[in-house]
Short mmCIF file of the N, C-alpha and C atoms (twelve columns), coordinates in Angstrom:
data_MODEL
# 
_entry.id   MODEL 
# 
loop_
_atom_site.group_PDB 
_atom_site.id 
_atom_site.type_symbol 
_atom_site.label_atom_id 
_atom_site.label_alt_id 
_atom_site.label_comp_id 
_atom_site.label_asym_id 
_atom_site.label_seq_id 
_atom_site.Cartn_x 
_atom_site.Cartn_y 
_atom_site.Cartn_z 
_atom_site.pdbx_PDB_model_num 
ATOM 1   N N  . ILE A 1  10.804  2.681   3.910   1 
ATOM 2   C CA . ILE A 1  9.630   2.316   4.694   1 
ATOM 3   C C  . ILE A 1  8.328   2.336   3.665   1 
ATOM 4   N N  . GLU A 2  8.288   3.461   3.054   1 
ATOM 5   C CA . GLU A 2  7.054   3.578   2.127   1 
ATOM 6   C C  . GLU A 2  7.026   2.440   1.084   1 
ATOM 7   N N  . GLN A 3  8.123   2.153   0.619   1 
ATOM 8   C CA . GLN A 3  8.147   0.979   -0.444  1 
ATOM 9   C C  . GLN A 3  7.676   -0.256  0.186   1 
ATOM 10  N N  . LYS A 4  8.088   -0.575  1.419   1 
ATOM 11  C CA . LYS A 4  7.622   -1.799  2.021   1 
ATOM 12  C C  . LYS A 4  6.090   -1.824  2.320   1 
ATOM 13  N N  . ILE A 5  5.753   -0.655  2.796   1 
ATOM 14  C CA . ILE A 5  4.273   -0.526  3.016   1 
ATOM 15  C C  . ILE A 5  3.513   -0.630  1.779   1 
ATOM 16  N N  . LEU A 6  3.923   -0.005  0.699   1 
ATOM 17  C CA . LEU A 6  3.239   -0.068  -0.620  1 
ATOM 18  C C  . LEU A 6  3.230   -1.511  -1.073  1 
ATOM 19  N N  . GLU A 7  4.321   -2.303  -0.924  1 
ATOM 20  C CA . GLU A 7  4.432   -3.625  -1.376  1 
ATOM 21  C C  . GLU A 7  3.413   -4.507  -0.581  1 
ATOM 22  N N  . ILE A 8  3.233   -4.386  0.715   1 
ATOM 23  C CA . ILE A 8  2.316   -5.024  1.511   1 
ATOM 24  C C  . ILE A 8  0.849   -4.719  1.117   1 
ATOM 25  N N  . VAL A 9  0.614   -3.441  1.060   1 
ATOM 26  C CA . VAL A 9  -0.757  -2.995  0.711   1 
ATOM 27  C C  . VAL A 9  -1.087  -3.602  -0.702  1 
ATOM 28  N N  . SER A 10 -0.210  -3.576  -1.626  1 
ATOM 29  C CA . SER A 10 -0.470  -3.909  -2.998  1 
ATOM 30  C C  . SER A 10 -0.688  -5.504  -3.091  1 
ATOM 31  N N  . LEU A 11 0.070   -6.226  -2.343  1 
ATOM 32  C CA . LEU A 11 -0.114  -7.720  -2.342  1 
ATOM 33  C C  . LEU A 11 -1.389  -8.080  -1.703  1 
ATOM 34  N N  . LYS A 12 -1.739  -7.417  -0.606  1 
ATOM 35  C CA . LYS A 12 -3.092  -7.718  -0.002  1 
ATOM 36  C C  . LYS A 12 -4.260  -7.451  -0.948  1 
ATOM 37  N N  . ASN A 13 -4.086  -6.253  -1.569  1 
ATOM 38  C CA . ASN A 13 -5.140  -5.809  -2.414  1 
ATOM 39  C C  . ASN A 13 -5.267  -6.805  -3.696  1 
ATOM 40  N N  . MET A 14 -4.055  -7.153  -4.249  1 
ATOM 41  C CA . MET A 14 -4.135  -8.124  -5.422  1 
ATOM 42  C C  . MET A 14 -4.768  -9.450  -5.026  1 
ATOM 43  N N  . ASN A 15 -4.500  -9.835  -3.782  1 
ATOM 44  C CA . ASN A 15 -5.137  -11.119 -3.313  1 
ATOM 45  C C  . ASN A 15 -6.491  -10.994 -2.780  1 
ATOM 46  N N  . GLU A 16 -7.071  -9.696  -2.938  1 
ATOM 47  C CA . GLU A 16 -8.421  -9.413  -2.408  1 
ATOM 48  C C  . GLU A 16 -8.546  -9.613  -0.940  1 
ATOM 49  N N  . GLU A 17 -7.453  -9.375  -0.185  1 
ATOM 50  C CA . GLU A 17 -7.480  -9.569  1.305   1 
ATOM 51  C C  . GLU A 17 -7.556  -8.117  1.888   1 
ATOM 52  N N  . ARG A 18 -8.342  -8.094  2.992   1 
ATOM 53  C CA . ARG A 18 -8.380  -6.761  3.668   1 
ATOM 54  C C  . ARG A 18 -7.247  -6.454  4.482   1 
ATOM 55  N N  . LEU A 19 -6.882  -5.176  4.563   1 
ATOM 56  C CA . LEU A 19 -5.784  -4.778  5.419   1 
ATOM 57  C C  . LEU A 19 -6.072  -3.471  6.005   1 
ATOM 58  N N  . SER A 20 -6.219  -3.364  7.285   1 
ATOM 59  C CA . SER A 20 -6.561  -2.117  8.003   1 
ATOM 60  C C  . SER A 20 -5.180  -1.557  8.386   1 
ATOM 61  N N  . VAL A 21 -5.271  -0.247  8.822   1 
ATOM 62  C CA . VAL A 21 -4.024  0.310   9.435   1 
ATOM 63  C C  . VAL A 21 -3.571  -0.380  10.584  1 
ATOM 64  N N  . LYS A 22 -4.482  -0.861  11.406  1 
ATOM 65  C CA . LYS A 22 -4.172  -1.749  12.623  1 
ATOM 66  C C  . LYS A 22 -3.458  -3.032  12.276  1 
ATOM 67  N N  . ASP A 23 -3.891  -3.638  11.227  1 
ATOM 68  C CA . ASP A 23 -3.287  -4.927  10.656  1 
ATOM 69  C C  . ASP A 23 -1.839  -4.574  10.272  1 
ATOM 70  N N  . LEU A 24 -1.696  -3.488  9.488   1 
ATOM 71  C CA . LEU A 24 -0.358  -3.055  9.087   1 
ATOM 72  C C  . LEU A 24 0.659   -2.882  10.232  1 
ATOM 73  N N  . MET A 25 0.105   -2.385  11.307  1 
ATOM 74  C CA . MET A 25 0.952   -2.196  12.610  1 
ATOM 75  C C  . MET A 25 1.544   -3.490  13.028  1 
ATOM 76  N N  . SER A 26 0.971   -4.617  12.715  1 
ATOM 77  C CA . SER A 26 1.541   -5.905  13.140  1 
ATOM 78  C C  . SER A 26 2.869   -6.283  12.406  1 
ATOM 79  N N  . TYR A 27 3.158   -5.496  11.393  1 
ATOM 80  C CA . TYR A 27 4.509   -5.643  10.713  1 
ATOM 81  C C  . TYR A 27 5.546   -4.827  11.406  1 
ATOM 82  N N  . ALA A 28 5.805   -5.140  12.665  1 
ATOM 83  C CA . ALA A 28 6.723   -4.273  13.524  1 
ATOM 84  C C  . ALA A 28 8.074   -4.333  12.942  1 
ATOM 85  N N  . GLU A 29 8.531   -5.252  12.036  1 
ATOM 86  C CA . GLU A 29 9.915   -5.223  11.497  1 
ATOM 87  C C  . GLU A 29 10.133  -4.008  10.623  1 
ATOM 88  N N  . ILE A 30 9.050   -3.490  10.134  1 
ATOM 89  C CA . ILE A 30 9.153   -2.337  9.138   1 
ATOM 90  C C  . ILE A 30 9.586   -1.041  9.889   1 
ATOM 91  N N  . ALA A 31 8.748   -0.670  11.022  1 
ATOM 92  C CA . ALA A 31 9.121   0.486   11.647  1 
ATOM 93  C C  . ALA A 31 8.179   0.572   12.988  1 
ATOM 94  N N  . SER A 32 8.280   1.458   13.819  1 
ATOM 95  C CA . SER A 32 7.444   1.606   14.955  1 
ATOM 96  C C  . SER A 32 6.088   2.130   14.545  1 
ATOM 97  N N  . PRO A 33 5.029   1.925   15.277  1 
ATOM 98  C CA . PRO A 33 3.693   2.426   14.937  1 
ATOM 99  C C  . PRO A 33 3.642   3.884   14.593  1 
ATOM 100 N N  . ALA A 34 4.292   4.716   15.315  1 
ATOM 101 C CA . ALA A 34 4.373   6.175   15.041  1 
ATOM 102 C C  . ALA A 34 4.981   6.501   13.713  1 
ATOM 103 N N  . THR A 35 5.970   5.818   13.388  1 
ATOM 104 C CA . THR A 35 6.680   6.033   12.125  1 
ATOM 105 C C  . THR A 35 5.872   5.515   10.984  1 
ATOM 106 N N  . MET A 36 5.139   4.362   11.202  1 
ATOM 107 C CA . MET A 36 4.368   3.851   10.236  1 
ATOM 108 C C  . MET A 36 3.120   4.781   9.875   1 
ATOM 109 N N  . HIS A 37 2.534   5.319   11.008  1 
ATOM 110 C CA . HIS A 37 1.382   6.247   10.761  1 
ATOM 111 C C  . HIS A 37 1.842   7.470   10.001  1 
ATOM 112 N N  . LYS A 38 3.071   7.979   10.212  1 
ATOM 113 C CA . LYS A 38 3.568   9.138   9.507   1 
ATOM 114 C C  . LYS A 38 3.735   8.811   8.050   1 
ATOM 115 N N  . HIS A 39 4.220   7.731   7.764   1 
ATOM 116 C CA . HIS A 39 4.482   7.203   6.407   1 
ATOM 117 C C  . HIS A 39 3.097   7.003   5.633   1 
ATOM 118 N N  . ILE A 40 2.182   6.292   6.411   1 
ATOM 119 C CA . ILE A 40 0.906   6.042   5.717   1 
ATOM 120 C C  . ILE A 40 0.219   7.347   5.351   1 
ATOM 121 N N  . HIS A 41 0.299   8.383   6.281   1 
ATOM 122 C CA . HIS A 41 -0.384  9.623   5.983   1 
ATOM 123 C C  . HIS A 41 0.312   10.409  4.842   1 
ATOM 124 N N  . ALA A 42 1.749   10.252  4.785   1 
ATOM 125 C CA . ALA A 42 2.453   10.821  3.684   1 
ATOM 126 C C  . ALA A 42 2.037   10.192  2.375   1 
ATOM 127 N N  . MET A 43 1.827   8.953   2.340   1 
ATOM 128 C CA . MET A 43 1.501   8.287   1.088   1 
ATOM 129 C C  . MET A 43 0.103   8.526   0.722   1 
ATOM 130 N N  . VAL A 44 -0.830  8.716   1.653   1 
ATOM 131 C CA . VAL A 44 -2.096  9.276   1.304   1 
ATOM 132 C C  . VAL A 44 -2.039  10.589  0.571   1 
ATOM 133 N N  . ASP A 45 -1.258  11.493  1.120   1 
ATOM 134 C CA . ASP A 45 -1.123  12.872  0.721   1 
ATOM 135 C C  . ASP A 45 -0.507  12.814  -0.690  1 
ATOM 136 N N  . LYS A 46 0.417   11.835  -1.000  1 
ATOM 137 C CA . LYS A 46 1.099   11.727  -2.218  1 
ATOM 138 C C  . LYS A 46 0.152   10.954  -3.290  1 
ATOM 139 N N  . GLY A 47 -0.987  10.430  -2.823  1 
ATOM 140 C CA . GLY A 47 -1.838  9.727   -3.734  1 
ATOM 141 C C  . GLY A 47 -1.432  8.294   -4.067  1 
ATOM 142 N N  . TRP A 48 -0.729  7.674   -3.275  1 
ATOM 143 C CA . TRP A 48 -0.167  6.291   -3.550  1 
ATOM 144 C C  . TRP A 48 -1.230  5.302   -2.937  1 
ATOM 145 N N  . ILE A 49 -1.768  5.569   -1.668  1 
ATOM 146 C CA . ILE A 49 -2.686  4.726   -1.098  1 
ATOM 147 C C  . ILE A 49 -3.884  5.459   -0.769  1 
ATOM 148 N N  . LEU A 50 -5.066  4.806   -0.373  1 
ATOM 149 C CA . LEU A 50 -6.285  5.328   -0.054  1 
ATOM 150 C C  . LEU A 50 -6.689  4.722   1.335   1 
ATOM 151 N N  . LEU A 51 -7.508  5.513   2.141   1 
ATOM 152 C CA . LEU A 51 -7.915  4.996   3.428   1 
ATOM 153 C C  . LEU A 51 -9.522  4.953   3.192   1 
ATOM 154 N N  . ALA A 52 -9.885  3.652   3.112   1 
ATOM 155 C CA . ALA A 52 -11.290 3.508   2.811   1 
ATOM 156 C C  . ALA A 52 -12.048 3.070   4.049   1 
ATOM 157 N N  . PRO A 53 -13.277 3.538   4.232   1 
ATOM 158 C CA . PRO A 53 -14.006 3.260   5.429   1 
ATOM 159 C C  . PRO A 53 -14.357 1.743   5.584   1 
ATOM 160 N N  . THR A 54 -14.543 1.239   6.825   1 
ATOM 161 C CA . THR A 54 -15.097 -0.152  7.063   1 
ATOM 162 C C  . THR A 54 -16.322 -0.030  7.811   1 
ATOM 163 N N  . GLU A 55 -16.796 -1.109  8.241   1 
ATOM 164 C CA . GLU A 55 -18.096 -1.184  9.033   1 
ATOM 165 C C  . GLU A 55 -17.863 -0.542  10.402  1 
ATOM 166 N N  . ASP A 56 -16.615 -0.555  10.846  1 
ATOM 167 C CA . ASP A 56 -16.292 0.141   12.149  1 
ATOM 168 C C  . ASP A 56 -15.639 1.468   11.790  1 
ATOM 169 N N  . ALA A 57 -16.316 2.574   12.082  1 
ATOM 170 C CA . ALA A 57 -15.799 3.939   11.737  1 
ATOM 171 C C  . ALA A 57 -14.439 4.158   12.192  1 
ATOM 172 N N  . ARG A 58 -13.960 3.462   13.285  1 
ATOM 173 C CA . ARG A 58 -12.693 3.666   13.807  1 
ATOM 174 C C  . ARG A 58 -11.568 3.129   12.995  1 
ATOM 175 N N  . ARG A 59 -11.895 2.036   12.134  1 
ATOM 176 C CA . ARG A 59 -10.891 1.372   11.373  1 
ATOM 177 C C  . ARG A 59 -11.030 1.810   9.900   1 
ATOM 178 N N  . LYS A 60 -9.851  1.944   9.317   1 
ATOM 179 C CA . LYS A 60 -9.705  2.274   7.932   1 
ATOM 180 C C  . LYS A 60 -9.065  1.169   7.174   1 
ATOM 181 N N  . GLN A 61 -9.471  0.831   5.960   1 
ATOM 182 C CA . GLN A 61 -8.889  -0.169  5.126   1 
ATOM 183 C C  . GLN A 61 -7.893  0.475   4.205   1 
ATOM 184 N N  . LEU A 62 -6.675  -0.073  4.050   1 
ATOM 185 C CA . LEU A 62 -5.773  0.483   3.115   1 
ATOM 186 C C  . LEU A 62 -5.855  -0.034  1.679   1 
ATOM 187 N N  . MET A 63 -6.015  0.779   0.709   1 
ATOM 188 C CA . MET A 63 -6.120  0.353   -0.681  1 
ATOM 189 C C  . MET A 63 -5.114  1.045   -1.519  1 
ATOM 190 N N  . ILE A 64 -4.660  0.400   -2.599  1 
ATOM 191 C CA . ILE A 64 -3.802  1.065   -3.512  1 
ATOM 192 C C  . ILE A 64 -4.637  2.089   -4.448  1 
ATOM 193 N N  . SER A 65 -4.061  2.967   -4.915  1 
ATOM 194 C CA . SER A 65 -4.803  3.982   -5.825  1 
ATOM 195 C C  . SER A 65 -4.596  3.676   -7.169  1 
ATOM 196 N N  . ASN A 66 -5.363  4.313   -7.984  1 
ATOM 197 C CA . ASN A 66 -5.168  4.090   -9.488  1 
ATOM 198 C C  . ASN A 66 -3.752  4.555   -9.898  1 
ATOM 199 N N  . ALA A 67 -3.263  5.597   -9.247  1 
ATOM 200 C CA . ALA A 67 -1.900  6.185   -9.577  1 
ATOM 201 C C  . ALA A 67 -0.869  4.997   -9.300  1 
ATOM 202 N N  . THR A 68 -1.060  4.284   -8.249  1 
ATOM 203 C CA . THR A 68 -0.162  3.159   -7.888  1 
ATOM 204 C C  . THR A 68 -0.196  2.068   -8.918  1 
ATOM 205 N N  . ILE A 69 -1.410  1.740   -9.378  1 
ATOM 206 C CA . ILE A 69 -1.657  0.749   -10.359 1 
ATOM 207 C C  . ILE A 69 -0.922  1.201   -11.633 1 
ATOM 208 N N  . LYS A 70 -1.019  2.361   -12.058 1 
ATOM 209 C CA . LYS A 70 -0.421  2.835   -13.277 1 
ATOM 210 C C  . LYS A 70 1.119   2.900   -13.076 1 
ATOM 211 N N  . HIS A 71 1.568   3.169   -12.004 1 
ATOM 212 C CA . HIS A 71 2.963   3.132   -11.639 1 
ATOM 213 C C  . HIS A 71 3.660   1.825   -11.852 1 
ATOM 214 N N  . PHE A 72 2.875   0.733   -11.236 1 
ATOM 215 C CA . PHE A 72 3.323   -0.651  -11.358 1 
ATOM 216 C C  . PHE A 72 3.279   -1.054  -12.870 1 
ATOM 217 N N  . GLU A 73 2.141   -0.609  -13.531 1 
ATOM 218 C CA . GLU A 73 2.166   -0.984  -15.078 1 
ATOM 219 C C  . GLU A 73 3.407   -0.466  -15.783 1 
ATOM 220 N N  . LYS A 74 3.769   0.911   -15.447 1 
ATOM 221 C CA . LYS A 74 4.926   1.472   -16.151 1 
ATOM 222 C C  . LYS A 74 6.196   0.675   -15.837 1 
ATOM 223 N N  . LEU A 75 6.328   0.338   -14.548 1 
ATOM 224 C CA . LEU A 75 7.525   -0.376  -14.110 1 
ATOM 225 C C  . LEU A 75 7.526   -1.777  -14.887 1 
ATOM 226 N N  . GLY A 76 6.362   -2.465  -14.942 1 
ATOM 227 C CA . GLY A 76 6.304   -3.717  -15.646 1 
ATOM 228 C C  . GLY A 76 6.820   -3.546  -17.085 1 
ATOM 229 N N  . ASN A 77 6.249   -2.564  -17.715 1 
ATOM 230 C CA . ASN A 77 6.534   -2.340  -19.095 1 
ATOM 231 C C  . ASN A 77 7.996   -1.997  -19.363 1 
ATOM 232 N N  . ALA A 78 8.569   -1.171  -18.464 1 
ATOM 233 C CA . ALA A 78 9.951   -0.839  -18.477 1 
ATOM 234 C C  . ALA A 78 10.805  -2.046  -18.277 1 
ATOM 235 N N  . MET A 79 10.479  -2.961  -17.414 1 
ATOM 236 C CA . MET A 79 11.220  -4.152  -17.188 1 
ATOM 237 C C  . MET A 79 11.156  -5.190  -18.376 1 
ATOM 238 N N  . LYS A 80 9.996   -5.243  -19.049 1 
ATOM 239 C CA . LYS A 80 9.832   -6.051  -20.276 1 
ATOM 240 C C  . LYS A 80 10.760  -5.476  -21.330 1 
ATOM 241 N N  . LYS A 81 10.787  -4.136  -21.485 1 
ATOM 242 C CA . LYS A 81 11.618  -3.475  -22.496 1 
ATOM 243 C C  . LYS A 81 13.086  -3.731  -22.244 1 
ATOM 244 N N  . ALA A 82 13.496  -3.726  -20.940 1 
ATOM 245 C CA . ALA A 82 14.813  -3.885  -20.498 1 
ATOM 246 C C  . ALA A 82 15.394  -5.234  -20.879 1 
ATOM 247 N N  . VAL A 83 14.459  -6.285  -20.776 1 
ATOM 248 C CA . VAL A 83 14.948  -7.687  -21.087 1 
ATOM 249 C C  . VAL A 83 14.609  -8.106  -22.574 1 
ATOM 250 N N  . GLY A 84 14.119  -7.032  -23.300 1 
ATOM 251 C CA . GLY A 84 13.810  -7.448  -24.752 1 
ATOM 252 C C  . GLY A 84 12.519  -7.970  -25.070 1 
ATOM 253 N N  . LYS A 85 11.524  -7.926  -24.187 1 
ATOM 254 C CA . LYS A 85 10.220  -8.532  -24.347 1 
ATOM 255 C C  . LYS A 85 9.123   -7.394  -24.437 1 
ATOM 256 N N  . SER A 86 8.628   -7.175  -25.562 1 
ATOM 257 C CA . SER A 86 7.619   -6.069  -25.754 1 
ATOM 258 C C  . SER A 86 6.245   -6.714  -25.658 1 
# 
């Protein structure tokens, strides 16, 4: 579940699209809203995603963290190395 959440948040951030917690809840195929909330907060605690404020204090925007960007860079470099492209 966390991997799917991270993929969605990352893609939205890369495309400079806003994604709120409420928006993420529309991806019902991932999990129930309660389960999604549990995983979002776990990912915030782990430092993978950030909850940024919006104009509406009740809504939070999901953003990837610098740790996530570095993780994806490491994965990309490992994949390049695995296929022999440095």
